[in-house]
PDB file of C-alpha atoms in Angstrom:
ATOM      1  CA  MET A   1      -8.271   6.693  -5.277  1.00 84.00           C
ATOM      2  CA  PRO A   2      -7.942   5.131  -1.867  1.00 91.00           C
ATOM      3  CA  LEU A   3      -9.639   1.499  -1.302  1.00 97.00           C
ATOM      4  CA  ARG A   4     -12.831   1.547  -0.330  1.00 98.00           C
ATOM      5  CA  LEU A   5     -12.401  -0.662   3.787  1.00 98.00           C
ATOM      6  CA  SER A   6     -15.251  -2.539   4.965  1.00 98.00           C
ATOM      7  CA  ILE A   7     -15.399  -4.367   7.974  1.00 98.00           C
ATOM      8  CA  VAL A   8     -17.203  -7.750   9.185  1.00 98.00           C
ATOM      9  CA  MET A   9     -18.160  -9.269  12.629  1.00 98.00           C
ATOM     10  CA  CYS A  10     -20.366 -11.684  13.811  1.00 96.00           C
ATOM     11  CA  THR A  11     -22.028 -11.576  16.940  1.00 97.00           C
ATOM     12  CA  TYR A  12     -23.848 -14.066  19.324  1.00 96.00           C
ATOM     13  CA  ASN A  13     -24.746 -12.504  22.993  1.00 96.00           C
ATOM     14  CA  GLY A  14     -21.364 -10.685  22.285  1.00 94.00           C
ATOM     15  CA  ALA A  15     -22.573  -7.680  25.102  1.00 95.00           C
ATOM     16  CA  GLU A  16     -20.087  -8.509  27.301  1.00 95.00           C
ATOM     17  CA  TYR A  17     -16.709  -7.304  26.351  1.00 96.00           C
ATOM     18  CA  LEU A  18     -18.143  -5.807  22.365  1.00 97.00           C
ATOM     19  CA  GLN A  19     -18.617  -2.233  23.977  1.00 97.00           C
ATOM     20  CA  ALA A  20     -15.007  -2.041  24.110  1.00 97.00           C
ATOM     21  CA  GLN A  21     -14.004  -3.664  20.640  1.00 98.00           C
ATOM     22  CA  LEU A  22     -16.769  -1.085  18.670  1.00 98.00           C
ATOM     23  CA  ASP A  23     -14.906   1.441  20.434  1.00 98.00           C
ATOM     24  CA  SER A  24     -11.911  -0.037  19.223  1.00 98.00           C
ATOM     25  CA  LEU A  25     -13.555   0.320  14.879  1.00 98.00           C
ATOM     26  CA  LEU A  26     -14.083   3.929  15.561  1.00 98.00           C
ATOM     27  CA  ALA A  27     -10.660   4.541  17.152  1.00 98.00           C
ATOM     28  CA  GLN A  28      -9.188   4.046  13.756  1.00 98.00           C
ATOM     29  CA  THR A  29      -6.728   6.308  12.407  1.00 98.00           C
ATOM     30  CA  ARG A  30      -8.451   5.285   8.938  1.00 98.00           C
ATOM     31  CA  LEU A  31     -11.989   4.847   9.859  1.00 98.00           C
ATOM     32  CA  PRO A  32     -13.402   2.271   7.472  1.00 98.00           C
ATOM     33  CA  ASP A  33     -16.218   2.342   4.990  1.00 98.00           C
ATOM     34  CA  GLU A  34     -18.707   0.837   5.872  1.00 98.00           C
ATOM     35  CA  ILE A  35     -19.291  -1.695   8.729  1.00 98.00           C
ATOM     36  CA  VAL A  36     -21.611  -5.112   8.280  1.00 98.00           C
ATOM     37  CA  ILE A  37     -22.422  -7.250  11.009  1.00 98.00           C
ATOM     38  CA  SER A  38     -24.271 -10.082  11.123  1.00 97.00           C
ATOM     39  CA  ASP A  39     -25.565 -11.529  14.739  1.00 97.00           C
ATOM     40  CA  ASP A  40     -26.521 -15.127  15.207  1.00 96.00           C
ATOM     41  CA  ALA A  41     -30.061 -14.454  16.894  1.00 95.00           C
ATOM     42  CA  SER A  42     -28.640 -12.997  19.906  1.00 96.00           C
ATOM     43  CA  THR A  43     -31.106 -13.452  23.413  1.00 96.00           C
ATOM     44  CA  ASP A  44     -28.567 -10.853  25.418  1.00 96.00           C
ATOM     45  CA  ALA A  45     -28.273  -7.116  24.511  1.00 96.00           C
ATOM     46  CA  THR A  46     -26.035  -7.505  22.116  1.00 97.00           C
ATOM     47  CA  MET A  47     -28.860  -5.710  19.335  1.00 97.00           C
ATOM     48  CA  MET A  48     -29.052  -2.699  21.791  1.00 97.00           C
ATOM     49  CA  THR A  49     -25.221  -1.840  21.613  1.00 98.00           C
ATOM     50  CA  LEU A  50     -25.256  -2.346  18.007  1.00 98.00           C
ATOM     51  CA  ASP A  51     -28.063  -0.143  17.442  1.00 97.00           C
ATOM     52  CA  ALA A  52     -26.236   2.722  19.921  1.00 97.00           C
ATOM     53  CA  PHE A  53     -22.774   1.834  17.712  1.00 98.00           C
ATOM     54  CA  ALA A  54     -24.788   1.908  13.985  1.00 97.00           C
ATOM     55  CA  ALA A  55     -25.813   5.926  15.815  1.00 97.00           C
ATOM     56  CA  ILE A  56     -22.739   7.038  16.612  1.00 97.00           C
ATOM     57  CA  ALA A  57     -20.640   5.504  13.826  1.00 97.00           C
ATOM     58  CA  GLY A  58     -22.552   7.088  10.946  1.00 96.00           C
ATOM     59  CA  LYS A  59     -22.419  10.368  12.724  1.00 96.00           C
ATOM     60  CA  HIS A  60     -18.241   9.806  11.682  1.00 95.00           C
ATOM     61  CA  GLY A  61     -19.746   8.556   8.266  1.00 96.00           C
ATOM     62  CA  VAL A  62     -19.176   4.663   8.801  1.00 98.00           C
ATOM     63  CA  ASP A  63     -21.609   2.791   7.122  1.00 97.00           C
ATOM     64  CA  VAL A  64     -23.497   0.150   8.963  1.00 98.00           C
ATOM     65  CA  ARG A  65     -25.725  -2.477   8.275  1.00 97.00           C
ATOM     66  CA  ILE A  66     -27.284  -4.448  10.684  1.00 97.00           C
ATOM     67  CA  SER A  67     -28.491  -8.035  10.226  1.00 96.00           C
ATOM     68  CA  ARG A  68     -29.982 -10.899  12.680  1.00 95.00           C
ATOM     69  CA  HIS A  69     -30.983 -14.405  12.195  1.00 95.00           C
ATOM     70  CA  THR A  70     -34.467 -15.443  13.236  1.00 93.00           C
ATOM     71  CA  GLY A  71     -32.490 -18.597  14.410  1.00 93.00           C
ATOM     72  CA  ASN A  72     -28.245 -20.227  15.260  1.00 93.00           C
ATOM     73  CA  VAL A  73     -26.747 -20.858  12.358  1.00 94.00           C
ATOM     74  CA  GLY A  74     -23.121 -21.228  13.832  1.00 93.00           C
ATOM     75  CA  PHE A  75     -20.527 -18.881  13.814  1.00 91.00           C
ATOM     76  CA  VAL A  76     -19.018 -20.448  10.054  1.00 94.00           C
ATOM     77  CA  GLU A  77     -22.374 -19.457   7.910  1.00 94.00           C
ATOM     78  CA  ASN A  78     -22.648 -16.476  10.465  1.00 95.00           C
ATOM     79  CA  PHE A  79     -19.364 -15.430   8.998  1.00 94.00           C
ATOM     80  CA  SER A  80     -20.264 -16.273   5.332  1.00 94.00           C
ATOM     81  CA  SER A  81     -22.983 -14.266   5.560  1.00 94.00           C
ATOM     82  CA  ALA A  82     -21.752 -11.123   6.258  1.00 95.00           C
ATOM     83  CA  LEU A  83     -18.857 -11.572   3.970  1.00 97.00           C
ATOM     84  CA  ARG A  84     -20.768 -11.887   0.870  1.00 96.00           C
ATOM     85  CA  GLN A  85     -22.904  -8.461   2.295  1.00 96.00           C
ATOM     86  CA  ALA A  86     -19.294  -6.859   1.955  1.00 97.00           C
ATOM     87  CA  THR A  87     -18.767  -3.876  -0.464  1.00 97.00           C
ATOM     88  CA  GLY A  88     -15.170  -3.072   0.518  1.00 98.00           C
ATOM     89  CA  ASP A  89     -12.457  -3.080  -2.196  1.00 98.00           C
ATOM     90  CA  VAL A  90     -10.718  -4.616   1.409  1.00 98.00           C
ATOM     91  CA  VAL A  91     -12.571  -6.875   3.281  1.00 98.00           C
ATOM     92  CA  PHE A  92     -12.156  -7.462   6.852  1.00 98.00           C
ATOM     93  CA  LEU A  93     -12.762 -10.346   9.854  1.00 98.00           C
ATOM     94  CA  CYS A  94     -13.692  -8.670  12.888  1.00 97.00           C
ATOM     95  CA  ASP A  95     -14.520 -11.017  16.509  1.00 96.00           C
ATOM     96  CA  GLN A  96     -16.664  -9.149  19.222  1.00 96.00           C
ATOM     97  CA  ASP A  97     -14.291  -9.876  22.302  1.00 94.00           C
ATOM     98  CA  ASP A  98     -11.398  -8.058  20.732  1.00 96.00           C
ATOM     99  CA  VAL A  99      -9.264  -4.864  20.703  1.00 98.00           C
ATOM    100  CA  TRP A 100      -8.214  -3.908  18.041  1.00 98.00           C
ATOM    101  CA  CYS A 101      -5.039  -1.445  17.680  1.00 98.00           C
ATOM    102  CA  PRO A 102      -5.515   2.726  16.748  1.00 98.00           C
ATOM    103  CA  ASP A 103      -3.367   1.569  12.768  1.00 98.00           C
ATOM    104  CA  LYS A 104      -5.027  -2.078  12.448  1.00 98.00           C
ATOM    105  CA  LEU A 105      -6.950  -0.314   9.607  1.00 98.00           C
ATOM    106  CA  ALA A 106      -4.419   1.650   8.384  1.00 98.00           C
ATOM    107  CA  VAL A 107      -1.000  -0.180   8.881  1.00 98.00           C
ATOM    108  CA  MET A 108      -3.080  -2.958   6.241  1.00 98.00           C
ATOM    109  CA  ALA A 109      -4.651  -1.023   3.707  1.00 98.00           C
ATOM    110  CA  ALA A 110      -1.057   0.741   2.932  1.00 98.00           C
ATOM    111  CA  ARG A 111       0.067  -2.780   2.680  1.00 98.00           C
ATOM    112  CA  PHE A 112      -2.980  -3.850  -0.285  1.00 98.00           C
ATOM    113  CA  ALA A 113      -2.027  -0.239  -1.644  1.00 98.00           C
ATOM    114  CA  GLN A 114       1.494  -1.132  -2.102  1.00 97.00           C
ATOM    115  CA  ASP A 115       0.540  -4.442  -3.584  1.00 97.00           C
ATOM    116  CA  PRO A 116      -2.038  -4.981  -6.130  1.00 96.00           C
ATOM    117  CA  ASP A 117      -1.422  -9.315  -6.703  1.00 97.00           C
ATOM    118  CA  LEU A 118      -1.714  -9.765  -2.237  1.00 98.00           C
ATOM    119  CA  LEU A 119      -4.853 -10.929  -2.071  1.00 98.00           C
ATOM    120  CA  LEU A 120      -4.918 -11.598   1.922  1.00 98.00           C
ATOM    121  CA  LEU A 121      -2.408 -10.396   4.656  1.00 98.00           C
ATOM    122  CA  HIS A 122      -3.265 -11.535   8.379  1.00 98.00           C
ATOM    123  CA  SER A 123      -1.032 -10.064  11.992  1.00 98.00           C
ATOM    124  CA  ASP A 124      -0.097 -11.298  15.331  1.00 98.00           C
ATOM    125  CA  ALA A 125      -2.128 -10.622  17.432  1.00 97.00           C
ATOM    126  CA  ARG A 126      -1.424  -9.860  21.751  1.00 97.00           C
ATOM    127  CA  LEU A 127      -2.893 -12.628  23.510  1.00 96.00           C
ATOM    128  CA  VAL A 128      -4.786 -11.183  26.860  1.00 96.00           C
ATOM    129  CA  ASP A 129      -6.583 -12.607  29.448  1.00 94.00           C
ATOM    130  CA  ALA A 130     -10.693 -11.529  29.326  1.00 92.00           C
ATOM    131  CA  GLN A 131      -9.593  -8.364  31.421  1.00 94.00           C
ATOM    132  CA  GLY A 132      -7.706  -7.012  29.243  1.00 93.00           C
ATOM    133  CA  ARG A 133      -4.613  -7.889  30.509  1.00 95.00           C
ATOM    134  CA  SER A 134      -1.541  -9.385  28.618  1.00 95.00           C
ATOM    135  CA  LEU A 135      -0.920 -12.788  28.897  1.00 94.00           C
ATOM    136  CA  ASN A 136       3.366 -12.505  28.132  1.00 94.00           C
ATOM    137  CA  CYS A 137       2.476 -14.413  24.414  1.00 94.00           C
ATOM    138  CA  SER A 138       1.813 -13.450  21.064  1.00 96.00           C
ATOM    139  CA  MET A 139       0.074 -15.362  19.104  1.00 96.00           C
ATOM    140  CA  PHE A 140       2.331 -15.987  16.539  1.00 96.00           C
ATOM    141  CA  GLU A 141       4.057 -17.818  20.078  1.00 95.00           C
ATOM    142  CA  ALA A 142       1.628 -19.252  20.885  1.00 93.00           C
ATOM    143  CA  LEU A 143       1.711 -21.190  16.928  1.00 93.00           C
ATOM    144  CA  GLN A 144       5.577 -21.521  17.477  1.00 92.00           C
ATOM    145  CA  MET A 145       5.439 -19.903  14.408  1.00 94.00           C
ATOM    146  CA  THR A 146       9.401 -21.177  12.620  1.00 95.00           C
ATOM    147  CA  ALA A 147      11.451 -18.517  10.850  1.00 96.00           C
ATOM    148  CA  GLN A 148      12.055 -20.726   8.168  1.00 95.00           C
ATOM    149  CA  GLU A 149       7.763 -20.972   8.217  1.00 96.00           C
ATOM    150  CA  LYS A 150       7.653 -17.303   7.638  1.00 97.00           C
ATOM    151  CA  GLN A 151      10.903 -16.863   5.465  1.00 98.00           C
ATOM    152  CA  ALA A 152       8.190 -19.601   2.891  1.00 97.00           C
ATOM    153  CA  ILE A 153       4.835 -16.946   3.121  1.00 97.00           C
ATOM    154  CA  HIS A 154       7.195 -14.313   2.375  1.00 97.00           C
ATOM    155  CA  ASP A 155       8.296 -15.588  -0.500  1.00 97.00           C
ATOM    156  CA  GLY A 156       5.229 -16.483  -2.099  1.00 96.00           C
ATOM    157  CA  ARG A 157       5.106 -20.825  -0.147  1.00 96.00           C
ATOM    158  CA  ALA A 158       2.087 -20.952   2.059  1.00 97.00           C
ATOM    159  CA  PHE A 159       0.807 -23.891   0.577  1.00 97.00           C
ATOM    160  CA  GLU A 160       3.739 -25.744   2.198  1.00 96.00           C
ATOM    161  CA  VAL A 161       3.364 -24.450   5.621  1.00 96.00           C
ATOM    162  CA  VAL A 162      -0.966 -24.750   5.496  1.00 96.00           C
ATOM    163  CA  MET A 163      -0.312 -27.992   3.693  1.00 95.00           C
ATOM    164  CA  ARG A 164       1.970 -28.776   7.452  1.00 94.00           C
ATOM    165  CA  ARG A 165      -0.917 -26.676   9.370  1.00 92.00           C
ATOM    166  CA  SER A 166      -2.792 -23.673  10.285  1.00 92.00           C
ATOM    167  CA  PHE A 167      -1.704 -20.471  10.713  1.00 94.00           C
ATOM    168  CA  VAL A 168      -4.099 -17.646  10.445  1.00 96.00           C
ATOM    169  CA  THR A 169      -6.576 -15.998  12.541  1.00 95.00           C
ATOM    170  CA  GLY A 170      -9.376 -15.147  11.122  1.00 95.00           C
ATOM    171  CA  ALA A 171      -9.873 -11.901  13.136  1.00 96.00           C
ATOM    172  CA  THR A 172      -6.483 -10.304  13.058  1.00 98.00           C
ATOM    173  CA  ALA A 173      -6.857 -11.362   8.707  1.00 98.00           C
ATOM    174  CA  ALA A 174      -7.777  -8.780   5.405  1.00 98.00           C
ATOM    175  CA  MET A 175      -8.886  -9.927   1.993  1.00 98.00           C
ATOM    176  CA  ARG A 176     -10.054  -8.174  -1.231  1.00 98.00           C
ATOM    177  CA  ARG A 177     -13.417  -8.133  -1.882  1.00 97.00           C
ATOM    178  CA  GLU A 178     -12.764 -11.428  -4.732  1.00 96.00           C
ATOM    179  CA  VAL A 179     -11.632 -13.376  -2.604  1.00 97.00           C
ATOM    180  CA  ILE A 180     -15.179 -13.663  -1.209  1.00 97.00           C
ATOM    181  CA  GLY A 181     -16.275 -15.067  -4.759  1.00 94.00           C
ATOM    182  CA  LEU A 182     -13.613 -17.935  -4.567  1.00 93.00           C
ATOM    183  CA  ALA A 183     -13.870 -19.566  -1.754  1.00 95.00           C
ATOM    184  CA  LEU A 184     -17.364 -19.251  -1.115  1.00 95.00           C
ATOM    185  CA  PRO A 185     -18.935 -21.634   0.092  1.00 95.00           C
ATOM    186  CA  ILE A 186     -16.982 -22.530   3.018  1.00 96.00           C
ATOM    187  CA  ALA A 187     -17.123 -26.652   2.911  1.00 96.00           C
ATOM    188  CA  ALA A 188     -18.331 -28.703   4.631  1.00 94.00           C
ATOM    189  CA  ASP A 189     -15.818 -29.498   8.201  1.00 94.00           C
ATOM    190  CA  TRP A 190     -13.874 -26.854   7.560  1.00 97.00           C
ATOM    191  CA  ILE A 191     -13.316 -22.868   9.686  1.00 95.00           C
ATOM    192  CA  HIS A 192     -13.957 -20.370   7.708  1.00 95.00           C
ATOM    193  CA  ASP A 193     -10.760 -18.938   7.997  1.00 95.00           C
ATOM    194  CA  GLU A 194      -8.806 -21.932   7.668  1.00 96.00           C
ATOM    195  CA  TRP A 195     -10.042 -22.831   4.679  1.00 97.00           C
ATOM    196  CA  ILE A 196     -10.302 -19.342   2.455  1.00 97.00           C
ATOM    197  CA  THR A 197      -6.216 -19.295   3.904  1.00 97.00           C
ATOM    198  CA  ALA A 198      -5.850 -22.734   2.790  1.00 97.00           C
ATOM    199  CA  VAL A 199      -7.723 -21.600  -1.789  1.00 97.00           C
ATOM    200  CA  VAL A 200      -5.383 -18.340  -1.796  1.00 97.00           C
ATOM    201  CA  SER A 201      -2.539 -19.572  -0.947  1.00 96.00           C
ATOM    202  CA  ALA A 202      -3.140 -21.552  -3.604  1.00 95.00           C
ATOM    203  CA  VAL A 203      -4.297 -19.975  -5.808  1.00 93.00           C
ATOM    204  CA  GLY A 204      -2.337 -15.736  -4.915  1.00 94.00           C
ATOM    205  CA  LYS A 205      -0.266 -14.024  -2.262  1.00 97.00           C
ATOM    206  CA  MET A 206      -0.916 -13.431   0.730  1.00 98.00           C
ATOM    207  CA  ASP A 207       1.868 -12.640   3.246  1.00 98.00           C
ATOM    208  CA  PHE A 208       1.851 -11.243   7.334  1.00 98.00           C
ATOM    209  CA  VAL A 209       2.515  -8.153   9.423  1.00 98.00           C
ATOM    210  CA  ASP A 210       4.904  -9.548  12.152  1.00 97.00           C
ATOM    211  CA  ALA A 211       3.568  -7.217  14.823  1.00 97.00           C
ATOM    212  CA  PRO A 212       0.401  -7.141  16.750  1.00 98.00           C
ATOM    213  CA  LEU A 213      -2.408  -5.415  15.219  1.00 98.00           C
ATOM    214  CA  ILE A 214      -5.005  -6.604  17.553  1.00 98.00           C
ATOM    215  CA  ASP A 215      -5.472  -7.935  21.659  1.00 97.00           C
ATOM    216  CA  TYR A 216      -6.973 -11.363  20.599  1.00 97.00           C
ATOM    217  CA  ARG A 217      -9.347 -12.131  24.315  1.00 95.00           C
ATOM    218  CA  GLN A 218      -8.796 -15.277  25.561  1.00 92.00           C
ATOM    219  CA  HIS A 219     -11.789 -16.157  27.772  1.00 78.00           C
ATOM    220  CA  GLY A 220     -14.771 -19.337  28.433  1.00 65.00           C
ATOM    221  CA  GLY A 221     -16.849 -18.075  25.100  1.00 54.00           C
ATOM    222  CA  ASN A 222     -13.460 -17.632  22.494  1.00 49.00           C
ATOM    223  CA  GLN A 223     -14.861 -20.205  19.916  1.00 48.00           C
ATOM    224  CA  ILE A 224     -11.380 -21.148  18.572  1.00 52.00           C
ATOM    225  CA  GLY A 225      -8.481 -19.585  21.471  1.00 48.00           C
ATOM    226  CA  ALA A 226      -4.883 -20.111  21.731  1.00 55.00           C
ATOM    227  CA  ARG A 227      -2.658 -20.370  24.313  1.00 57.00           C
ATOM    228  CA  LYS A 228       0.888 -20.382  25.447  1.00 59.00           C
ATOM    229  CA  ARG A 229       1.718 -24.893  25.476  1.00 53.00           C
ATOM    230  CA  THR A 230       3.482 -26.242  28.729  1.00 57.00           C
ATOM    231  CA  LEU A 231       5.572 -29.224  28.833  1.00 52.00           C
ATOM    232  CA  ALA A 232       2.832 -30.795  30.570  1.00 53.00           C
ATOM    233  CA  THR A 233       0.349 -30.022  28.099  1.00 55.00           C
ATOM    234  CA  LYS A 234       3.420 -31.261  25.211  1.00 53.00           C
ATOM    235  CA  TRP A 235       3.484 -34.505  26.686  1.00 47.00           C
ATOM    236  CA  GLN A 236      -0.627 -34.998  27.217  1.00 55.00           C
ATOM    237  CA  ASP A 237      -0.452 -33.890  23.115  1.00 54.00           C
ATOM    238  CA  LEU A 238       1.610 -37.309  22.482  1.00 49.00           C
ATOM    239  CA  ILE A 239      -0.413 -39.191  24.353  1.00 50.00           C
ATOM    240  CA  LEU A 240      -3.473 -38.015  23.360  1.00 57.00           C
ATOM    241  CA  PRO A 241      -5.511 -41.079  20.968  1.00 64.00           C
ATOM    242  CA  ARG A 242      -5.894 -39.349  17.049  1.00 73.00           C
ATOM    243  CA  GLY A 243      -7.731 -41.215  15.146  1.00 79.00           C
ATOM    244  CA  ARG A 244     -10.432 -39.610  15.441  1.00 88.00           C
ATOM    245  CA  PHE A 245      -8.464 -37.151  14.553  1.00 89.00           C
ATOM    246  CA  LEU A 246      -6.850 -38.148  11.886  1.00 93.00           C
ATOM    247  CA  ALA A 247      -9.757 -39.409  10.391  1.00 93.00           C
ATOM    248  CA  ASP A 248     -11.833 -35.856  10.525  1.00 94.00           C
ATOM    249  CA  GLU A 249      -8.108 -34.428   8.729  1.00 95.00           C
ATOM    250  CA  ALA A 250      -8.714 -36.279   6.524  1.00 96.00           C
ATOM    251  CA  THR A 251     -12.228 -36.071   5.132  1.00 96.00           C
ATOM    252  CA  ARG A 252     -11.488 -32.413   5.554  1.00 97.00           C
ATOM    253  CA  LEU A 253      -8.127 -32.544   3.539  1.00 97.00           C
ATOM    254  CA  ARG A 254     -10.848 -35.001   0.622  1.00 97.00           C
ATOM    255  CA  ARG A 255     -13.311 -31.562   0.798  1.00 97.00           C
ATOM    256  CA  LEU A 256     -10.635 -29.326  -0.602  1.00 97.00           C
ATOM    257  CA  GLU A 257      -8.962 -32.151  -2.766  1.00 96.00           C
ATOM    258  CA  THR A 258     -12.348 -32.074  -4.266  1.00 96.00           C
ATOM    259  CA  PHE A 259     -12.611 -28.127  -4.811  1.00 96.00           C
ATOM    260  CA  PHE A 260      -9.404 -27.808  -6.123  1.00 95.00           C
ATOM    261  CA  SER A 261      -9.701 -30.554  -8.892  1.00 94.00           C
ATOM    262  CA  GLN A 262     -12.932 -29.156  -9.566  1.00 92.00           C
ATOM    263  CA  ALA A 263     -12.695 -25.125  -9.831  1.00 84.00           C
ATOM    264  CA  GLY A 264     -10.649 -24.847 -12.939  1.00 79.00           C
ATOM    265  CA  PHE A 265      -8.117 -22.541 -11.725  1.00 78.00           C
ATOM    266  CA  PHE A 266      -4.882 -22.178 -12.696  1.00 72.00           C
ATOM    267  CA  ASP A 267      -2.731 -25.373 -11.510  1.00 83.00           C
ATOM    268  CA  GLY A 268      -5.497 -26.406  -8.977  1.00 87.00           C
ATOM    269  CA  THR A 269      -4.755 -29.926 -10.801  1.00 91.00           C
ATOM    270  CA  ALA A 270      -1.980 -29.396  -9.753  1.00 93.00           C
ATOM    271  CA  ARG A 271      -2.846 -28.821  -5.997  1.00 95.00           C
ATOM    272  CA  ALA A 272      -5.244 -31.062  -5.877  1.00 96.00           C
ATOM    273  CA  SER A 273      -2.710 -34.044  -6.230  1.00 96.00           C
ATOM    274  CA  GLN A 274      -0.319 -32.257  -3.792  1.00 96.00           C
ATOM    275  CA  VAL A 275      -4.112 -32.429  -0.902  1.00 97.00           C
ATOM    276  CA  ALA A 276      -4.502 -36.335  -1.795  1.00 97.00           C
ATOM    277  CA  TYR A 277      -0.876 -36.736  -0.827  1.00 97.00           C
ATOM    278  CA  LYS A 278      -0.882 -35.428   2.259  1.00 97.00           C
ATOM    279  CA  ARG A 279      -4.644 -36.994   2.574  1.00 97.00           C
ATOM    280  CA  ALA A 280      -3.310 -40.635   2.060  1.00 97.00           C
ATOM    281  CA  HIS A 281      -0.228 -39.938   4.194  1.00 97.00           C
ATOM    282  CA  PHE A 282      -3.136 -39.373   7.038  1.00 96.00           C
ATOM    283  CA  GLU A 283      -4.817 -42.668   6.656  1.00 97.00           C
ATOM    284  CA  ARG A 284      -1.953 -44.467   6.630  1.00 97.00           C
ATOM    285  CA  ARG A 285      -1.250 -42.562   9.827  1.00 95.00           C
ATOM    286  CA  MET A 286      -4.792 -43.707  10.861  1.00 95.00           C
ATOM    287  CA  ALA A 287      -3.961 -47.175   9.961  1.00 95.00           C
ATOM    288  CA  ILE A 288      -0.299 -46.442  12.240  1.00 95.00           C
ATOM    289  CA  GLY A 289      -2.536 -46.499  14.973  1.00 92.00           C
ATOM    290  CA  ARG A 290      -5.089 -49.398  14.562  1.00 93.00           C
ATOM    291  CA  LEU A 291      -0.851 -51.124  15.738  1.00 95.00           C
ATOM    292  CA  PRO A 292       0.123 -53.009  18.633  1.00 94.00           C
ATOM    293  CA  ARG A 293       3.151 -49.765  19.573  1.00 93.00           C
ATOM    294  CA  TYR A 294       6.550 -52.993  19.368  1.00 93.00           C
ATOM    295  CA  ARG A 295       4.588 -52.650  15.680  1.00 96.00           C
ATOM    296  CA  ARG A 296       4.197 -49.373  14.529  1.00 96.00           C
ATOM    297  CA  ALA A 297       8.399 -48.556  14.681  1.00 96.00           C
ATOM    298  CA  ILE A 298       8.850 -49.651  11.039  1.00 97.00           C
ATOM    299  CA  PRO A 299       5.308 -47.851   8.978  1.00 97.00           C
ATOM    300  CA  ILE A 300       6.900 -44.786  11.102  1.00 97.00           C
ATOM    301  CA  LEU A 301      10.294 -44.741  10.257  1.00 97.00           C
ATOM    302  CA  ARG A 302       9.044 -44.877   6.199  1.00 97.00           C
ATOM    303  CA  GLU A 303       6.735 -42.586   6.648  1.00 97.00           C
ATOM    304  CA  ALA A 304       9.600 -40.728   8.453  1.00 97.00           C
ATOM    305  CA  TYR A 305      12.247 -41.601   5.450  1.00 97.00           C
ATOM    306  CA  ALA A 306       9.355 -40.164   2.741  1.00 97.00           C
ATOM    307  CA  GLY A 307       9.978 -36.680   4.413  1.00 97.00           C
ATOM    308  CA  ASP A 308       5.730 -36.578   5.146  1.00 97.00           C
ATOM    309  CA  TYR A 309       6.393 -36.371   9.304  1.00 96.00           C
ATOM    310  CA  ARG A 310       8.763 -32.920   8.090  1.00 94.00           C
ATOM    311  CA  ARG A 311       6.204 -32.080   4.850  1.00 95.00           C
ATOM    312  CA  TYR A 312       2.649 -32.437   6.738  1.00 95.00           C
ATOM    313  CA  GLY A 313       2.872 -32.696  10.344  1.00 91.00           C
ATOM    314  CA  THR A 314       5.961 -31.635  13.133  1.00 89.00           C
ATOM    315  CA  GLY A 315       9.021 -34.025  11.948  1.00 93.00           C
ATOM    316  CA  ILE A 316      10.041 -36.153  15.509  1.00 93.00           C
ATOM    317  CA  ARG A 317       6.302 -34.598  17.288  1.00 91.00           C
ATOM    318  CA  SER A 318       4.330 -36.127  14.546  1.00 93.00           C
ATOM    319  CA  MET A 319       6.460 -38.898  14.845  1.00 95.00           C
ATOM    320  CA  LEU A 320       6.285 -39.919  18.686  1.00 93.00           C
ATOM    321  CA  ARG A 321       2.632 -38.828  18.417  1.00 91.00           C
ATOM    322  CA  ASP A 322       2.401 -42.397  15.963  1.00 93.00           C
ATOM    323  CA  LEU A 323       4.689 -44.432  18.825  1.00 93.00           C
ATOM    324  CA  LEU A 324       3.430 -43.348  22.200  1.00 88.00           C
ATOM    325  CA  ARG A 325      -0.344 -43.038  21.501  1.00 83.00           C
ATOM    326  CA  HIS A 326      -3.506 -44.465  21.968  1.00 81.00           C
ATOM    327  CA  ASP A 327      -6.686 -44.910  19.391  1.00 76.00           C
TER     328      ASP A 327
END
C-alpha cells in the first residue's frame, strides 16, 4: 500500500510568490494526498489565493485544509500548529515562496518506502533570486558541507554533524508522522527545522538526497535565507562580536540537554551528556571573549588540544574568531 503524503505549508502575506509555489505542488509527478495550510493572519491577498487553489486541487483529488490564526503567532508556532494537523504517513514541509521540482515528492517518497527505518529526509536546493533566476549556487554549497559531513550523515552519524552546525533546510525536508509527536513542542529559542533535526539525529535515522529538489527563493522577505560566502563576508565573520551569540547558543543547548535527559528514549542520557559538553565549550568561549586579546592564546590552544573547536565548530576558523573578535 503506498504511503500517504501530506504537505504542510505556512503562509504569511505571501501573495507575491505564493501562486508559483502552489502551481508546483499540483505539477508533481506523484501528487500529495493532502495539503495542510496554516496562515498567520495575513493581510494581503494570500487567503484569496489559497481559497482558489483549494478548489482547483480538489478537482485533482488533493484534499486541502486551510486554517487561519486570528493574530500573528510567528513562523515557528505556525509550522507547529500545521504539523499537528497532518495525517499522512510522510509529512513534507513547504515554504510559501519556493518552487518545487516536479519529481520531489516521487523521489523522496520512494526513499521512505524503501527504508522503513528512515525518519527524516532532506535535499539540496537551487538558490534563486526573487525573479527565480539561478544564483549559481546550491544550498549545500552555500553551507559549505564537506564530503566528510555528508558521509557521516549517510553512515548514520548525523548527530555528530548536528553538534557542529545546522545543515537541514526545512523547506527541503520530509519526515515520518511519528516524528511530530516525538519532537513537538519546539523548545523556546529554537527554529522548527533545527529542533526536529536535532531530535531525529539523536534517536533514529536521517539522510539526504544530494541533488536540488526545490528552487529556494532569496528575497528581502525571507525569514531565513542563504547566500554564497565571499572573502569579505568571511573576514567580517571573523571579527564580529560573538559573546551574545555564544550565550544564546548555550541557552538553546541547555534546553536540548534538558529535553534529552527527560525524554525517556534509549540513549537519551548519553545524548544529554554530549550536548552538555558542547554547552560547556561555548561557555568557555564566552569567557575567552572577555579576556584581553593578548591573554586569549593559552585558553584557545587548550580548547583546540581537546578537539572542541573541530568537534563543535569550524576548527582553525573558530579559533581565529575567538582570537580576533571584540565582544
